[in-house]
Short mmCIF file of C-alpha atoms in Angstrom, two decimals:
data_model
loop_
_atom_site.label_atom_id
_atom_site.label_comp_id
_atom_site.label_asym_id
_atom_site.label_seq_id
_atom_site.Cartn_x
_atom_site.Cartn_y
_atom_site.Cartn_z
CA MET A 1 23.97 11.52 18.08
CA SER A 2 20.41 11.45 19.31
CA THR A 3 18.95 14.89 20.00
CA ILE A 4 16.45 13.70 22.58
CA SER A 5 16.34 15.36 25.99
CA THR A 6 16.00 13.44 29.22
CA ASP A 7 14.32 16.39 30.93
CA PRO A 8 10.84 15.16 31.97
CA HIS A 9 9.31 18.61 31.21
CA HIS A 10 10.79 18.63 27.72
CA HIS A 11 7.58 17.42 26.04
CA ALA A 12 5.09 19.45 28.08
CA ASP A 13 3.76 21.07 24.89
CA HIS A 14 1.92 17.86 24.04
CA GLY A 15 -0.89 18.84 26.38
CA HIS A 16 -2.31 16.58 29.05
CA HIS A 17 -1.43 12.94 29.49
CA HIS A 18 -5.02 11.90 28.88
CA PRO A 19 -6.94 12.33 25.63
CA PRO A 20 -9.75 14.92 25.63
CA ALA A 21 -13.22 13.37 25.61
CA GLY A 22 -15.65 13.10 22.70
CA LEU A 23 -15.24 14.07 19.06
CA LYS A 24 -12.82 16.88 19.91
CA ARG A 25 -10.18 14.28 20.65
CA TRP A 26 -10.24 13.07 17.04
CA PHE A 27 -10.48 16.44 15.29
CA TYR A 28 -7.78 18.24 17.23
CA THR A 29 -5.52 15.36 18.19
CA THR A 30 -1.78 15.61 17.61
CA ASN A 31 -1.10 12.25 19.26
CA HIS A 32 0.58 9.77 16.92
CA LYS A 33 -1.55 6.86 18.13
CA ASP A 34 -4.84 8.68 17.56
CA ILE A 35 -3.74 9.82 14.10
CA GLY A 36 -2.51 6.31 13.30
CA THR A 37 -5.94 4.95 14.30
CA LEU A 38 -7.69 7.56 12.12
CA TYR A 39 -5.54 6.61 9.12
CA LEU A 40 -6.20 2.90 9.64
CA LEU A 41 -9.98 3.34 9.99
CA PHE A 42 -10.04 5.62 6.94
CA ALA A 43 -8.04 3.05 4.92
CA LEU A 44 -10.44 0.26 5.99
CA THR A 45 -13.46 2.34 4.91
CA MET A 46 -11.85 3.10 1.55
CA PHE A 47 -10.90 -0.57 1.15
CA PHE A 48 -14.59 -1.49 1.33
CA ILE A 49 -15.69 1.35 -0.99
CA GLY A 50 -13.01 0.39 -3.54
CA GLY A 51 -13.95 -3.26 -3.02
CA ALA A 52 -17.62 -2.51 -3.74
CA MET A 53 -16.51 -1.03 -7.07
CA ALA A 54 -14.52 -4.19 -7.80
CA MET A 55 -17.72 -6.17 -7.10
CA VAL A 56 -19.54 -4.08 -9.75
CA ILE A 57 -16.73 -4.87 -12.22
CA ARG A 58 -16.83 -8.60 -11.45
CA ALA A 59 -20.66 -8.73 -11.54
CA GLU A 60 -20.60 -7.22 -15.03
CA LEU A 61 -17.92 -9.69 -16.17
CA PHE A 62 -19.69 -12.72 -14.65
CA GLN A 63 -21.16 -13.49 -18.10
CA PRO A 64 -20.28 -12.32 -21.61
CA GLY A 65 -22.42 -9.54 -23.09
CA LEU A 66 -23.44 -6.31 -21.38
CA GLN A 67 -25.34 -7.21 -18.19
CA LEU A 68 -25.69 -4.64 -15.46
CA VAL A 69 -23.95 -1.35 -16.22
CA GLU A 70 -23.25 0.91 -19.19
CA PRO A 71 -19.70 0.67 -20.65
CA ALA A 72 -19.03 4.29 -19.62
CA PHE A 73 -19.95 3.53 -15.99
CA PHE A 74 -17.86 0.34 -16.13
CA ASN A 75 -14.86 2.52 -17.08
CA GLN A 76 -15.59 4.86 -14.18
CA MET A 77 -15.64 1.87 -11.81
CA THR A 78 -12.27 0.54 -13.03
CA THR A 79 -10.77 4.04 -12.77
CA VAL A 80 -12.06 5.00 -9.34
CA HIS A 81 -11.49 1.48 -7.96
CA GLY A 82 -7.81 1.78 -8.88
CA LEU A 83 -7.42 5.32 -7.51
CA ILE A 84 -9.16 4.45 -4.22
CA MET A 85 -7.23 1.23 -3.63
CA VAL A 86 -3.84 2.86 -4.36
CA PHE A 87 -4.26 6.29 -2.75
CA GLY A 88 -7.12 5.61 -0.33
CA ALA A 89 -6.55 2.10 1.04
CA VAL A 90 -2.94 0.90 0.72
CA MET A 91 -1.03 4.15 1.24
CA PRO A 92 -3.08 5.51 4.19
CA ALA A 93 -2.96 2.06 5.86
CA PHE A 94 0.85 2.07 5.70
CA THR A 95 0.90 5.68 6.94
CA GLY A 96 -1.35 4.67 9.82
CA LEU A 97 1.04 1.86 10.74
CA ALA A 98 3.97 4.30 10.51
CA ASN A 99 2.22 6.74 12.84
CA TRP A 100 1.40 4.08 15.39
CA LEU A 101 4.67 2.17 15.31
CA ILE A 102 7.63 4.36 14.34
CA PRO A 103 7.68 6.49 17.56
CA MET A 104 7.25 3.34 19.70
CA MET A 105 9.93 1.43 17.74
CA ILE A 106 12.58 4.17 18.01
CA GLY A 107 11.77 5.22 21.59
CA ALA A 108 10.32 8.63 20.67
CA PRO A 109 7.53 10.39 22.60
CA ASP A 110 5.56 11.20 19.42
CA MET A 111 6.05 12.16 15.77
CA ALA A 112 8.34 15.16 15.31
CA LEU A 113 5.73 17.45 13.72
CA PRO A 114 2.47 16.60 15.49
CA ARG A 115 0.30 19.45 14.17
CA MET A 116 1.33 18.82 10.59
CA ASN A 117 0.52 15.18 11.28
CA ASN A 118 -3.07 16.11 12.16
CA TRP A 119 -3.37 18.21 9.03
CA SER A 120 -1.91 15.55 6.75
CA PHE A 121 -4.68 13.19 7.84
CA TRP A 122 -7.65 15.56 7.87
CA ILE A 123 -7.23 16.74 4.28
CA LEU A 124 -7.57 13.14 3.04
CA PRO A 125 -11.33 12.65 3.65
CA PHE A 126 -11.93 15.83 1.62
CA ALA A 127 -9.79 14.59 -1.27
CA PHE A 128 -11.77 11.35 -1.50
CA ALA A 129 -15.12 13.07 -0.98
CA ILE A 130 -14.28 15.20 -4.06
CA LEU A 131 -13.28 12.12 -6.07
CA LEU A 132 -16.41 10.16 -5.09
CA MET A 133 -18.72 13.15 -5.66
CA SER A 134 -17.39 13.42 -9.24
CA LEU A 135 -19.22 10.13 -9.98
CA PHE A 136 -22.52 11.98 -9.53
CA MET A 137 -21.71 14.80 -11.95
CA GLU A 138 -23.39 15.17 -15.30
CA GLY A 139 -21.33 13.03 -17.65
CA GLY A 140 -20.10 10.88 -14.76
CA GLY A 141 -16.78 10.55 -12.94
CA PRO A 142 -13.30 9.96 -14.38
CA GLY A 143 -13.42 7.01 -16.79
CA PHE A 144 -9.94 6.95 -18.28
CA GLY A 145 -8.22 4.35 -16.08
CA TRP A 146 -6.29 5.12 -12.88
CA THR A 147 -3.29 5.89 -15.10
CA PHE A 148 -5.36 8.66 -16.85
CA TYR A 149 -3.45 8.42 -20.14
CA ALA A 150 -3.66 11.42 -22.47
CA PRO A 151 -5.55 11.99 -24.76
CA LEU A 152 -8.22 9.96 -22.89
CA SER A 153 -7.96 12.30 -19.92
CA THR A 154 -7.48 15.50 -21.94
CA LYS A 155 -9.48 15.37 -25.15
CA TYR A 156 -12.03 12.63 -24.47
CA SER A 157 -12.87 13.08 -20.77
CA GLY A 158 -15.86 14.66 -19.03
CA ASP A 159 -15.94 17.75 -16.87
CA SER A 160 -15.27 15.70 -13.74
CA THR A 161 -11.57 15.74 -14.79
CA ALA A 162 -11.09 19.02 -12.88
CA LEU A 163 -12.36 17.41 -9.65
CA PHE A 164 -10.14 14.39 -10.26
CA VAL A 165 -7.06 16.64 -10.66
CA PHE A 166 -7.92 18.63 -7.54
CA SER A 167 -8.41 15.50 -5.44
CA VAL A 168 -5.10 13.96 -6.65
CA HIS A 169 -3.30 17.19 -5.68
CA ILE A 170 -4.72 17.02 -2.14
CA MET A 171 -3.75 13.33 -1.80
CA GLY A 172 -0.22 14.21 -2.92
CA ILE A 173 0.08 17.07 -0.40
CA SER A 174 -1.03 14.68 2.36
CA SER A 175 1.55 12.08 1.28
CA ILE A 176 4.40 14.60 1.16
CA MET A 177 3.56 15.99 4.63
CA GLY A 178 3.39 12.46 6.04
CA ALA A 179 6.74 11.59 4.45
CA ILE A 180 8.47 14.72 5.81
CA ASN A 181 7.15 13.85 9.26
CA VAL A 182 8.50 10.29 9.07
CA ILE A 183 11.96 11.47 7.96
CA VAL A 184 12.27 14.21 10.60
CA THR A 185 11.06 11.83 13.34
CA ILE A 186 13.51 9.07 12.43
CA PHE A 187 16.46 11.47 12.05
CA ASN A 188 15.88 13.48 15.23
CA LEU A 189 13.92 11.48 17.80
CA ARG A 190 15.70 8.13 18.01
CA ALA A 191 16.41 7.08 21.59
CA PRO A 192 20.05 7.23 22.79
CA GLY A 193 21.86 4.12 21.52
CA MET A 194 19.40 3.55 18.63
CA THR A 195 22.00 3.70 15.86
CA TRP A 196 21.04 3.41 12.18
CA MET A 197 21.87 -0.28 12.03
CA LYS A 198 19.88 -1.05 15.18
CA MET A 199 16.63 0.37 13.79
CA PRO A 200 13.86 -2.19 13.18
CA LEU A 201 13.44 -3.05 9.51
CA PHE A 202 9.95 -1.55 9.45
CA VAL A 203 11.50 1.82 10.36
CA TRP A 204 14.15 1.43 7.64
CA THR A 205 11.64 0.52 4.94
CA TRP A 206 9.46 3.48 5.90
CA LEU A 207 12.41 5.89 5.89
CA ILE A 208 13.31 4.82 2.35
CA THR A 209 9.64 4.94 1.31
CA ALA A 210 9.36 8.50 2.66
CA PHE A 211 12.29 9.65 0.48
CA LEU A 212 10.64 7.97 -2.53
CA LEU A 213 7.37 9.79 -1.79
CA ILE A 214 9.08 13.18 -1.64
CA ALA A 215 10.90 12.43 -4.90
CA VAL A 216 7.91 11.29 -6.98
CA MET A 217 4.78 13.01 -5.64
CA PRO A 218 5.75 16.36 -7.26
CA VAL A 219 6.09 14.49 -10.58
CA LEU A 220 2.48 13.31 -10.22
CA ALA A 221 1.42 16.87 -9.34
CA GLY A 222 3.12 18.15 -12.50
CA THR A 223 1.46 15.47 -14.63
CA VAL A 224 -2.09 16.16 -13.41
CA THR A 225 -1.51 19.92 -13.78
CA MET A 226 -0.45 19.44 -17.43
CA VAL A 227 -3.59 17.35 -17.99
CA LEU A 228 -5.64 20.17 -16.43
CA THR A 229 -4.11 22.89 -18.64
CA ASP A 230 -4.38 20.70 -21.77
CA LYS A 231 -8.06 20.16 -21.08
CA TYR A 232 -9.17 23.59 -19.93
CA PHE A 233 -6.51 26.18 -20.83
CA GLY A 234 -5.57 25.39 -24.42
CA THR A 235 -2.03 24.09 -23.86
CA SER A 236 -0.88 21.08 -25.88
CA PHE A 237 1.72 19.21 -23.81
CA PHE A 238 0.21 15.89 -24.88
CA ASP A 239 -1.50 16.91 -28.13
CA ALA A 240 0.48 16.15 -31.30
CA ALA A 241 -1.55 18.72 -33.28
CA GLY A 242 -0.11 21.48 -31.08
CA GLY A 243 3.44 20.12 -31.05
CA GLY A 244 3.03 17.94 -27.96
CA ASP A 245 3.34 14.17 -27.63
CA PRO A 246 0.89 11.73 -25.98
CA VAL A 247 3.80 9.31 -25.35
CA LEU A 248 5.46 12.06 -23.27
CA PHE A 249 2.54 11.68 -20.85
CA GLN A 250 3.37 8.01 -20.35
CA HIS A 251 7.03 8.78 -19.66
CA ILE A 252 6.19 11.40 -17.03
CA PHE A 253 3.38 9.37 -15.48
CA TRP A 254 5.39 6.16 -15.15
CA PHE A 255 8.41 8.04 -13.80
CA PHE A 256 6.07 8.66 -10.86
CA GLY A 257 4.14 5.40 -11.24
CA HIS A 258 6.91 2.89 -10.94
CA PRO A 259 8.52 4.19 -7.74
CA GLU A 260 4.89 4.46 -6.50
CA VAL A 261 4.55 0.68 -6.89
CA TYR A 262 7.54 0.26 -4.55
CA ILE A 263 6.10 2.86 -2.14
CA MET A 264 3.20 0.41 -1.80
CA ILE A 265 5.39 -2.64 -1.16
CA LEU A 266 8.52 -1.54 0.78
CA PRO A 267 6.65 -1.04 4.11
CA ALA A 268 5.18 -4.53 3.55
CA PHE A 269 8.75 -5.90 3.49
CA GLY A 270 9.33 -4.19 6.85
CA ILE A 271 6.18 -5.74 8.33
CA VAL A 272 7.07 -9.27 7.17
CA SER A 273 10.63 -8.75 8.47
CA SER A 274 9.13 -8.04 11.91
CA ILE A 275 6.67 -10.95 11.96
CA VAL A 276 8.75 -13.82 10.55
CA PRO A 277 11.56 -13.64 13.18
CA THR A 278 9.01 -13.44 16.04
CA PHE A 279 7.20 -16.66 15.10
CA SER A 280 10.42 -18.41 14.03
CA ARG A 281 11.97 -17.58 17.46
CA LYS A 282 15.12 -16.51 15.61
CA PRO A 283 16.70 -13.16 14.73
CA LEU A 284 16.18 -11.98 11.14
CA PHE A 285 18.71 -13.59 8.80
CA GLY A 286 20.98 -11.01 7.10
CA TYR A 287 19.69 -7.76 8.63
CA ALA A 288 22.31 -5.55 6.91
CA SER A 289 21.70 -7.16 3.50
CA MET A 290 17.96 -6.44 3.95
CA VAL A 291 18.71 -2.74 4.53
CA TYR A 292 20.96 -2.56 1.46
CA ALA A 293 18.48 -4.55 -0.64
CA THR A 294 15.68 -2.11 0.28
CA SER A 295 17.88 0.87 -0.63
CA SER A 296 18.88 -0.65 -3.95
CA ILE A 297 15.25 -1.45 -4.83
CA ALA A 298 14.42 2.23 -4.17
CA LEU A 299 17.28 3.48 -6.37
CA LEU A 300 16.58 1.01 -9.20
CA SER A 301 12.86 1.88 -9.13
CA PHE A 302 13.79 5.15 -10.91
CA LEU A 303 15.40 3.28 -13.81
CA VAL A 304 12.59 0.94 -14.86
CA TRP A 305 9.58 3.17 -15.62
CA ALA A 306 9.41 2.50 -19.36
CA HIS A 307 8.84 -1.25 -18.97
CA HIS A 308 5.17 -0.17 -18.97
CA MET A 309 5.75 1.25 -22.43
CA PHE A 310 7.43 -1.48 -24.50
CA THR A 311 4.61 -1.31 -27.08
CA THR A 312 4.86 2.47 -27.68
CA GLY A 313 7.58 2.12 -30.32
CA MET A 314 10.66 3.08 -28.30
CA PRO A 315 14.10 2.61 -29.91
CA VAL A 316 15.51 -0.89 -29.42
CA PHE A 317 18.35 0.45 -27.26
CA ALA A 318 15.81 1.95 -24.80
CA GLU A 319 13.79 -1.28 -24.75
CA LEU A 320 16.94 -3.30 -23.94
CA PHE A 321 17.99 -0.82 -21.23
CA PHE A 322 14.62 -0.98 -19.47
CA MET A 323 14.43 -4.74 -19.87
CA TYR A 324 17.80 -5.30 -18.17
CA CYS A 325 17.12 -2.75 -15.39
CA THR A 326 13.79 -4.45 -14.66
CA MET A 327 15.49 -7.83 -14.48
CA LEU A 328 18.12 -6.34 -12.18
CA ILE A 329 15.53 -5.13 -9.64
CA ALA A 330 14.53 -8.78 -9.14
CA VAL A 331 17.92 -9.43 -7.49
CA PRO A 332 17.47 -7.39 -4.26
CA THR A 333 13.86 -8.61 -4.09
CA GLY A 334 15.14 -12.18 -4.32
CA VAL A 335 17.62 -11.41 -1.50
CA LYS A 336 14.67 -10.48 0.73
CA VAL A 337 12.71 -13.64 -0.05
CA PHE A 338 15.84 -15.74 0.55
CA ASN A 339 16.41 -14.03 3.93
CA TRP A 340 12.83 -14.60 5.10
CA VAL A 341 13.03 -18.28 4.18
CA ALA A 342 16.45 -18.56 5.83
CA THR A 343 15.00 -16.96 8.98
CA MET A 344 12.31 -19.66 9.13
CA TRP A 345 14.79 -22.46 8.35
CA ARG A 346 15.18 -24.65 11.46
CA GLY A 347 13.31 -22.11 13.59
CA ALA A 348 10.83 -23.11 16.29
CA LEU A 349 7.88 -22.05 14.11
CA THR A 350 4.34 -21.50 15.36
CA PHE A 351 1.49 -20.55 13.06
CA GLU A 352 -0.59 -17.81 14.59
CA VAL A 353 -2.65 -15.65 12.20
CA PRO A 354 0.04 -12.94 11.62
CA MET A 355 2.58 -15.63 10.67
CA MET A 356 0.11 -17.34 8.31
CA PHE A 357 -0.54 -14.07 6.49
CA ALA A 358 3.22 -13.39 6.38
CA ILE A 359 3.98 -16.81 4.85
CA ALA A 360 1.11 -16.37 2.37
CA PHE A 361 2.63 -12.98 1.53
CA ILE A 362 6.06 -14.51 0.82
CA VAL A 363 4.68 -17.26 -1.46
CA LEU A 364 2.07 -15.19 -3.32
CA PHE A 365 4.16 -12.04 -3.62
CA THR A 366 6.86 -14.23 -5.20
CA ILE A 367 4.31 -15.43 -7.80
CA GLY A 368 3.56 -11.76 -8.55
CA GLY A 369 7.28 -11.04 -8.79
CA LEU A 370 7.88 -13.91 -11.22
CA SER A 371 5.04 -12.83 -13.51
CA GLY A 372 6.65 -9.36 -13.35
CA LEU A 373 9.86 -10.89 -14.66
CA MET A 374 7.88 -12.40 -17.54
CA LEU A 375 6.47 -8.94 -18.32
CA ALA A 376 10.02 -7.52 -18.27
CA ILE A 377 11.02 -9.54 -21.34
CA THR A 378 10.38 -7.03 -24.13
CA PRO A 379 9.35 -9.36 -27.00
CA ALA A 380 7.13 -11.42 -24.68
CA ASP A 381 5.55 -8.25 -23.27
CA PHE A 382 4.14 -7.48 -26.75
CA GLN A 383 1.94 -10.55 -26.19
CA TYR A 384 1.01 -9.87 -22.55
CA HIS A 385 0.54 -6.09 -22.79
CA ASP A 386 -2.93 -4.78 -21.85
CA THR A 387 -4.29 -8.27 -21.21
CA TYR A 388 -5.59 -9.83 -18.00
CA PHE A 389 -2.11 -11.28 -17.46
CA VAL A 390 -1.03 -7.80 -16.34
CA VAL A 391 -4.09 -7.53 -14.07
CA ALA A 392 -3.15 -10.86 -12.47
CA HIS A 393 0.45 -9.72 -12.02
CA PHE A 394 -0.19 -6.45 -10.24
CA HIS A 395 -3.02 -7.82 -8.09
CA TYR A 396 -0.73 -10.58 -6.84
CA VAL A 397 1.75 -7.86 -5.88
CA LEU A 398 -0.80 -5.45 -4.38
CA VAL A 399 -3.51 -7.69 -2.90
CA THR A 400 -1.58 -10.74 -1.74
CA GLY A 401 1.41 -8.43 -1.29
CA ALA A 402 0.52 -5.04 0.18
CA ILE A 403 -2.94 -5.86 1.55
CA PHE A 404 -1.99 -9.23 3.06
CA SER A 405 0.95 -7.53 4.81
CA ILE A 406 -1.35 -4.81 6.20
CA ILE A 407 -3.74 -7.48 7.52
CA ALA A 408 -0.78 -9.40 9.00
CA ALA A 409 0.36 -6.19 10.72
CA ALA A 410 -3.13 -5.58 12.09
CA TYR A 411 -3.26 -9.05 13.66
CA TYR A 412 0.33 -8.76 14.94
CA TRP A 413 0.05 -5.37 16.65
CA LEU A 414 -3.70 -5.34 17.46
CA PRO A 415 -3.23 -6.85 20.93
CA LYS A 416 -0.58 -4.19 21.62
CA TRP A 417 -2.92 -1.40 20.47
CA THR A 418 -6.11 -2.55 22.19
CA GLY A 419 -4.79 -4.47 25.21
CA HIS A 420 -6.93 -7.49 24.17
CA MET A 421 -6.09 -10.64 22.25
CA TYR A 422 -8.13 -11.11 19.05
CA ASP A 423 -10.21 -14.26 18.50
CA GLU A 424 -7.67 -16.73 17.06
CA THR A 425 -10.34 -19.07 15.60
CA LEU A 426 -12.10 -16.25 13.75
CA GLY A 427 -8.71 -15.01 12.54
CA GLN A 428 -7.89 -18.48 11.16
CA TRP A 429 -11.25 -18.56 9.36
CA HIS A 430 -10.52 -15.14 7.90
CA PHE A 431 -7.10 -16.31 6.72
CA TRP A 432 -8.25 -19.51 5.00
CA CYS A 433 -11.29 -17.88 3.35
CA SER A 434 -9.09 -15.03 2.09
CA LEU A 435 -6.27 -17.30 0.90
CA ILE A 436 -8.48 -19.67 -1.09
CA SER A 437 -10.77 -17.00 -2.57
CA VAL A 438 -7.94 -14.64 -3.56
CA ASN A 439 -6.31 -17.38 -5.63
CA VAL A 440 -9.61 -18.38 -7.23
CA LEU A 441 -9.99 -14.68 -8.05
CA PHE A 442 -6.60 -13.84 -9.53
CA PHE A 443 -4.86 -17.04 -10.62
CA PRO A 444 -7.15 -17.83 -13.60
CA MET A 445 -6.55 -14.28 -14.88
CA HIS A 446 -3.07 -15.43 -15.96
CA PHE A 447 -4.66 -17.95 -18.32
CA VAL A 448 -7.34 -15.71 -19.87
CA GLY A 449 -4.64 -13.04 -20.27
CA LEU A 450 -2.25 -15.39 -22.06
CA ALA A 451 -5.17 -16.44 -24.28
CA GLY A 452 -5.60 -12.79 -25.25
CA MET A 453 -8.47 -11.38 -23.16
CA PRO A 454 -8.02 -7.57 -23.05
CA ARG A 455 -8.35 -5.68 -19.75
CA ARG A 456 -10.62 -2.68 -18.94
CA ILE A 457 -13.37 -3.82 -21.33
CA PRO A 458 -16.89 -4.68 -20.08
CA ASP A 459 -17.48 -7.50 -22.60
CA TYR A 460 -15.40 -10.44 -23.83
CA ALA A 461 -15.37 -13.32 -26.29
CA LEU A 462 -17.44 -16.40 -25.52
CA GLN A 463 -14.46 -18.71 -24.93
CA PHE A 464 -13.54 -16.79 -21.74
CA ALA A 465 -16.98 -17.24 -20.13
CA ASP A 466 -16.25 -20.16 -17.77
CA PHE A 467 -13.02 -18.67 -16.45
CA ASN A 468 -14.69 -15.30 -15.87
CA ALA A 469 -17.56 -16.86 -13.93
CA LEU A 470 -14.99 -18.62 -11.72
CA ILE A 471 -12.98 -15.38 -11.26
CA SER A 472 -16.14 -13.47 -10.26
CA ILE A 473 -17.13 -16.13 -7.71
CA GLY A 474 -13.62 -15.84 -6.22
CA GLY A 475 -14.02 -12.06 -6.14
CA PHE A 476 -17.32 -12.14 -4.25
CA ALA A 477 -15.95 -14.75 -1.82
CA PHE A 478 -12.84 -12.62 -1.17
CA GLY A 479 -14.95 -9.51 -0.59
CA LEU A 480 -17.25 -11.30 1.86
CA SER A 481 -14.24 -12.82 3.68
CA GLN A 482 -13.13 -9.31 4.64
CA LEU A 483 -16.32 -8.89 6.70
CA LEU A 484 -14.85 -11.55 9.01
CA PHE A 485 -11.87 -9.23 9.48
CA VAL A 486 -14.16 -6.39 10.57
CA TRP A 487 -15.85 -8.76 13.03
CA VAL A 488 -12.43 -9.73 14.47
CA LEU A 489 -11.51 -6.05 14.86
CA VAL A 490 -14.78 -5.02 16.54
CA LYS A 491 -14.67 -8.00 18.89
CA CYS A 492 -11.05 -7.28 19.83
CA ILE A 493 -11.63 -3.56 20.44
CA LYS A 494 -14.66 -4.29 22.64
CA GLY A 495 -12.80 -6.73 24.85
CA GLY A 496 -11.28 -10.17 25.12
CA GLN A 497 -8.47 -11.93 26.90
CA PRO A 498 -6.06 -9.26 28.26
CA ALA A 499 -2.76 -9.05 26.34
CA THR A 500 0.59 -9.03 28.14
CA ALA A 501 3.16 -6.29 27.42
CA GLN A 502 5.20 -8.59 25.18
CA VAL A 503 2.11 -10.21 23.56
CA TRP A 504 4.14 -12.71 21.49
CA GLU A 505 6.84 -14.94 22.90
CA GLY A 506 9.92 -14.11 20.82
CA ALA A 507 8.84 -10.55 19.90
CA GLU A 508 11.72 -8.10 20.20
CA GLY A 509 11.77 -4.32 19.94
CA LEU A 510 11.01 -1.26 22.03
CA GLU A 511 7.26 -1.31 21.36
CA TRP A 512 6.99 -4.58 23.34
CA GLN A 513 8.52 -2.88 26.41
CA LEU A 514 5.41 -0.68 26.77
CA THR A 515 2.19 -1.84 28.40
CA SER A 516 -0.68 -3.17 26.24
CA PRO A 517 -2.39 -0.83 25.40
CA PRO A 518 0.52 1.66 25.52
CA PRO A 519 0.21 4.91 27.51
CA TYR A 520 -1.09 8.01 25.68
CA HIS A 521 2.49 9.32 25.37
CA SER A 522 4.81 6.42 24.60
CA PHE A 523 8.28 7.29 25.92
CA THR A 524 8.19 10.49 27.99
CA THR A 525 11.68 9.52 29.20
CA PRO A 526 13.70 8.06 26.32
CA PRO A 527 14.76 4.43 26.83
CA ASP A 528 18.46 3.61 26.65
CA VAL A 529 19.01 1.17 23.80
CA LYS A 530 21.72 -1.37 24.56
#
């Protein structure tokens, strides 16, 4: 049963029907659209800051030998780049999309806990300010990799470790508050007639993601706290000399870290499941199987963490268990890819920018998935482990996966948000520049990795020079391509051809019933879902 009231005065506590003027609107807002916009702009800013760090990494690796930066600073760049892209770009972008879209997709007036929503956003800039400020401390910022393995982060790290721990705690609090909000909203504010199996797939994927966040964020909090006490308070959780175990750190970290990887990809599945049917002019093939596949991916994600640890000397039984579980998780993922392709099969396809990014996502994410299957084979993983092959694998999943899906979502819903159509020609330019450069950037990494080039090291053997020069050129081209995206966004926000309410022929869902741009409060009277 939906608990929504049809009384028009029911939501009077949301203040006026027009946003307050000036900066106050953004600081005090409890409106889901404003908070969604803040999250998306914050994620875009962090994407460019994290990207600038990637440019430092690629500039250093352009030629063999030490060129531009000290090895210690190189390590800080790889560490902070990873932390910013994971916690500052991908996750806040998905949360921004959730804030904007979930209430509109389920026919709710707003998120269920609007004040907590404001708070969950506004603590984020402080978390990242702390992390970035640590780079300017004496001894530099965190330089132990985004996975902060002990004893690198306990015994051999600088004093900035305390700031790193504090900032990760704040990010985690923000994530948990956002997840609680999503769950409460979806459970309590669905419009009458919006049953579980009528919810859009984006809503489903976010609901499952929110449960994952609540399950694993406390594990991360526990891990960073143990690192803190090992470093500053004389405990020895991860110090063998005091009866601890450094491998224990890896088990706890990856018990958080592997579900985290799925937290960064499940909402992407929801986005692609919205876009592909629209531009295929067909309903999504196998809706129910997509819901069950998403749920099974979430459950299996808790059983595969130690595939990151095949080289730590686990018992053979454990290695076999984690190998088979990792292979098993490929099955529901394969179901999704099959369903997207089946949706396009014999559809009346058109190739607007959102659809092009969605198709690129399906193809390139599949490449990332297949290299993941290679990494799942325990004896083969001994060869690939800690090489650039792993870097290629997870960047195919997170850049051409998560980030391409976020860009696809931006193009798809931008006309709905702004009331203007974006510049299609510029969008096409952005797509082709991104597609070509991202493959020049990451595809050769498979080869240097298989040939044995180790990751996270600022120098390399001479035989890898040509490939690395090519990879760096791809990296700079990909970075510059994203400036086109900013141009598209600015141009679209400023004006352009007015968008209709439905925007795309073939788009289905409650959000397309609202005007473009939607009113400040989406559904003051809940729609009746037939």
